[in-house]
GROMACS .gro file of C-alpha atoms in nm:
model
  194
    1MET     CA    1   7.668   9.097  10.672
    2HIS     CA    2   7.759   9.472  10.783
    3LEU     CA    3   8.085   9.546  10.879
    4ILE     CA    4   8.152   9.887  10.829
    5ASN     CA    5   8.101  10.224  10.689
    6VAL     CA    6   8.441  10.461  10.529
    7PRO     CA    7   8.321  10.751  10.437
    8SER     CA    8   8.492  10.901  10.152
    9PHE     CA    9   8.854  11.096  10.182
   10LYS     CA   10   9.114  11.243   9.919
   11ILE     CA   11   9.475  11.146   9.971
   12ASN     CA   12   9.717  11.360   9.766
   13GLU     CA   13   9.548  11.442   9.378
   14TYR     CA   14   9.292  11.065   9.460
   15LEU     CA   15   8.977  11.052   9.556
   16VAL     CA   16   8.850  10.758   9.731
   17PRO     CA   17   8.452  10.707   9.729
   18GLU     CA   18   8.252  10.613  10.034
   19PHE     CA   19   8.238  10.294  10.073
   20SER     CA   20   8.175   9.942  10.257
   21ILE     CA   21   8.292   9.661  10.396
   22GLU     CA   22   8.138   9.339  10.462
   23LYS     CA   23   8.137   8.985  10.573
   24GLY     CA   24   8.176   8.753  10.217
   25LYS     CA   25   8.237   9.092  10.053
   26MET     CA   26   8.597   9.156   9.849
   27LEU     CA   27   8.658   9.524   9.756
   28ARG     CA   28   8.881   9.510   9.517
   29PHE     CA   29   9.082   9.872   9.517
   30TRP     CA   30   9.193   9.899   9.119
   31VAL     CA   31   9.513  10.196   9.155
   32GLU     CA   32   9.614  10.484   8.906
   33ILE     CA   33   9.993  10.347   8.923
   34ILE     CA   34  10.177  10.648   8.761
   35PRO     CA   35  10.536  10.672   8.791
   36LYS     CA   36  10.805  10.422   8.908
   37ASN     CA   37  10.897  10.554   9.279
   38ASN     CA   38  10.749  10.649   9.594
   39SER     CA   39  10.625  11.001   9.564
   40ASP     CA   40  10.328  11.205   9.649
   41THR     CA   41  10.205  11.141   9.244
   42ASP     CA   42  10.304  10.796   9.315
   43GLY     CA   43  10.035  10.507   9.277
   44TYR     CA   44  10.214  10.267   9.538
   45LEU     CA   45  10.265  10.549   9.814
   46VAL     CA   46   9.902  10.624   9.764
   47GLN     CA   47   9.758  10.271   9.805
   48LYS     CA   48   9.979  10.282  10.077
   49LEU     CA   49   9.764  10.551  10.231
   50ILE     CA   50   9.417  10.473  10.090
   51GLN     CA   51   9.501  10.143  10.325
   52LYS     CA   52   9.644  10.274  10.712
   53GLN     CA   53   9.332  10.553  10.613
   54ILE     CA   54   9.103  10.197  10.619
   55VAL     CA   55   9.272  10.056  10.945
   56ASN     CA   56   9.218  10.442  11.099
   57ASN     CA   57   8.871  10.382  11.007
   58PHE     CA   58   8.939   9.991  11.167
   59THR     CA   59   9.101  10.069  11.491
   60LYS     CA   60   8.782  10.350  11.596
   61HIS     CA   61   8.568  10.022  11.624
   62LYS     CA   62   8.753   9.766  11.918
   63GLU     CA   63   8.512   9.439  11.831
   64LEU     CA   64   8.654   9.450  11.421
   65LYS     CA   65   9.005   9.351  11.392
   66MET     CA   66   9.162   9.389  11.067
   67PHE     CA   67   9.439   9.210  10.910
   68SER     CA   68   9.742   9.390  10.680
   69CYS     CA   69   9.910   9.118  10.504
   70PRO     CA   70  10.257   9.097  10.526
   71ASP     CA   71  10.473   8.976  10.188
   72LYS     CA   72  10.565   8.684  10.370
   73ILE     CA   73  10.600   8.520  10.710
   74LYS     CA   74  10.837   8.577  10.927
   75VAL     CA   75  11.002   8.251  11.042
   76GLY     CA   76  11.234   8.257  11.333
   77PHE     CA   77  11.532   8.272  11.491
   78PHE     CA   78  11.544   7.854  11.541
   79ASP     CA   79  11.372   7.776  11.182
   80PHE     CA   80  11.720   7.786  11.038
   81LEU     CA   81  11.780   7.511  11.269
   82ASN     CA   82  11.486   7.299  11.190
   83PRO     CA   83  11.309   7.423  10.889
   84MET     CA   84  10.937   7.425  10.903
   85SER     CA   85  10.753   7.379  10.621
   86VAL     CA   86  10.427   7.465  10.454
   87ASP     CA   87  10.255   7.170  10.590
   88ASP     CA   88  10.417   7.192  10.945
   89TYR     CA   89  10.349   7.590  10.946
   90LEU     CA   90   9.982   7.524  10.815
   91LYS     CA   91   9.869   7.288  11.095
   92ASN     CA   92  10.071   7.395  11.361
   93LYS     CA   93  10.083   7.719  11.397
   94ILE     CA   94   9.716   7.781  11.199
   95ASP     CA   95   9.562   7.468  11.367
   96LEU     CA   96   9.479   7.339  11.039
   97ASP     CA   97   9.434   6.937  10.929
   98GLU     CA   98   9.535   6.727  10.658
   99THR     CA   99   9.238   6.748  10.497
  100LYS     CA  100   9.171   7.160  10.498
  101VAL     CA  101   9.639   7.173  10.388
  102ALA     CA  102   9.568   6.977  10.113
  103GLN     CA  103   9.219   7.150  10.006
  104ILE     CA  104   9.432   7.534  10.057
  105LEU     CA  105   9.696   7.452   9.903
  106SER     CA  106   9.482   7.251   9.556
  107PHE     CA  107   9.416   7.597   9.450
  108PHE     CA  108   9.795   7.727   9.437
  109THR     CA  109  10.179   7.504   9.264
  110ILE     CA  110  10.292   7.509   9.664
  111LYS     CA  111  10.361   7.200   9.775
  112PRO     CA  112  10.331   7.147  10.186
  113HIS     CA  113  10.667   6.997  10.184
  114TYR     CA  114  10.766   7.329  10.044
  115ILE     CA  115  11.017   7.481  10.259
  116ILE     CA  116  10.889   7.865  10.403
  117ARG     CA  117  11.277   8.083  10.360
  118LYS     CA  118  11.325   7.877  10.063
  119MET     CA  119  11.030   7.951   9.906
  120GLY     CA  120  11.029   8.230   9.605
  121TYR     CA  121  10.899   8.588   9.632
  122LYS     CA  122  10.557   8.449   9.458
  123ASP     CA  123  10.501   8.117   9.645
  124GLN     CA  124  10.590   8.275  10.012
  125LYS     CA  125  10.333   8.593   9.899
  126ILE     CA  126  10.086   8.280   9.788
  127PHE     CA  127  10.170   8.117  10.136
  128SER     CA  128  10.111   8.431  10.359
  129ILE     CA  129   9.801   8.557  10.228
  130ILE     CA  130   9.648   8.219  10.286
  131SER     CA  131   9.825   8.193  10.609
  132SER     CA  132   9.630   8.570  10.712
  133ILE     CA  133   9.328   8.436  10.563
  134GLU     CA  134   9.276   8.122  10.758
  135SER     CA  135   9.352   8.295  11.106
  136ASN     CA  136   9.172   8.674  10.988
  137ASP     CA  137   8.833   8.731  10.938
  138VAL     CA  138   8.923   9.083  10.748
  139VAL     CA  139   9.211   9.111  10.590
  140LEU     CA  140   9.371   9.362  10.401
  141LEU     CA  141   9.621   9.268  10.075
  142ASP     CA  142   9.768   9.330   9.730
  143PHE     CA  143   9.812   9.145   9.411
  144TYR     CA  144  10.111   9.322   9.309
  145GLY     CA  145  10.374   9.136   9.140
  146PHE     CA  146  10.157   8.824   9.031
  147SER     CA  147  10.129   8.669   8.706
  148PRO     CA  148   9.785   8.575   8.524
  149GLN     CA  149   9.768   8.261   8.627
  150ASN     CA  150   9.917   8.312   8.973
  151GLU     CA  151   9.596   8.636   9.048
  152LYS     CA  152   9.395   8.385   8.865
  153ALA     CA  153   9.431   8.109   9.094
  154LEU     CA  154   9.438   8.302   9.430
  155THR     CA  155   9.101   8.536   9.270
  156ASN     CA  156   8.962   8.158   9.318
  157TYR     CA  157   9.108   8.097   9.640
  158LEU     CA  158   8.964   8.412   9.787
  159LEU     CA  159   8.612   8.362   9.654
  160ALA     CA  160   8.599   8.031   9.877
  161LYS     CA  161   8.670   8.198  10.135
  162LEU     CA  162   8.456   8.518  10.054
  163LYS     CA  163   8.168   8.243  10.025
  164GLU     CA  164   8.283   8.110  10.417
  165GLY     CA  165   8.195   8.482  10.502
  166LYS     CA  166   8.580   8.627  10.497
  167ALA     CA  167   8.581   9.037  10.415
  168LEU     CA  168   8.878   9.121  10.124
  169ILE     CA  169   9.025   9.411  10.110
  170THR     CA  170   9.212   9.433   9.840
  171PHE     CA  171   9.422   9.636   9.594
  172ASP     CA  172   9.540   9.593   9.263
  173ASN     CA  173   9.693   9.873   8.964
  174LEU     CA  174   9.433   9.993   8.796
  175TYR     CA  175   9.648   9.910   8.408
  176PHE     CA  176   9.592   9.543   8.496
  177LYS     CA  177   9.268   9.547   8.492
  178GLU     CA  178   8.982   9.332   8.275
  179LYS     CA  179   8.741   9.412   8.098
  180GLY     CA  180   8.376   9.293   8.208
  181SER     CA  181   8.557   9.044   8.474
  182LYS     CA  182   8.285   9.109   8.771
  183ASN     CA  183   8.150   8.918   9.042
  184ILE     CA  184   7.890   8.931   9.316
  185PHE     CA  185   8.080   8.908   9.540
  186ILE     CA  186   8.384   9.173   9.434
  187GLU     CA  187   8.311   9.518   9.432
  188ASP     CA  188   8.592   9.753   9.188
  189ILE     CA  189   8.616  10.066   9.293
  190ASN     CA  190   8.841  10.263   9.047
  191ILE     CA  191   9.116  10.485   9.219
  192ILE     CA  192   9.260  10.791   8.976
  193ARG     CA  193   9.397  11.122   9.013
  194SER     CA  194   9.214  11.432   8.942
   0.00000   0.00000   0.00000
């Protein structure tokens, strides 16, 4: 199902073509990352600006909600007194049952008993993505910082969510794009400097 069209726009030296966001589809923006700092010519800054432009297009449509996935879940002050496990969070905060929790975690190396605030960066980011997707229909996220194995597991999970009708907008570094990887649920969009 078609949700919104986003017209073509330019950010610094990067041209983003027109695209549409649809349920059951993932847009994967492959951004050309050049230097290693947040400057006008840096792809990481451009990725943030592209995200902002997409969110601005969504806010024009009051009936549509998009969630930008953070790198980790924010835990409250009381988590230090009574640490929350992955299982507790998914059951109590996201309202998933035992079977659904086991099904989701089977894609990853994250265990139900892991304490959220003690997990490493990779697991925290994956868990944040899981939580965001399970509680929102349109989610914006990035693949930065994942190993090929983690990226494959995450992609398999995302494909399962696309079949359930989720709409996903993702970002990754163009220089890590594999040749010939095609999927009917994923539209690849290359963003390069002109």
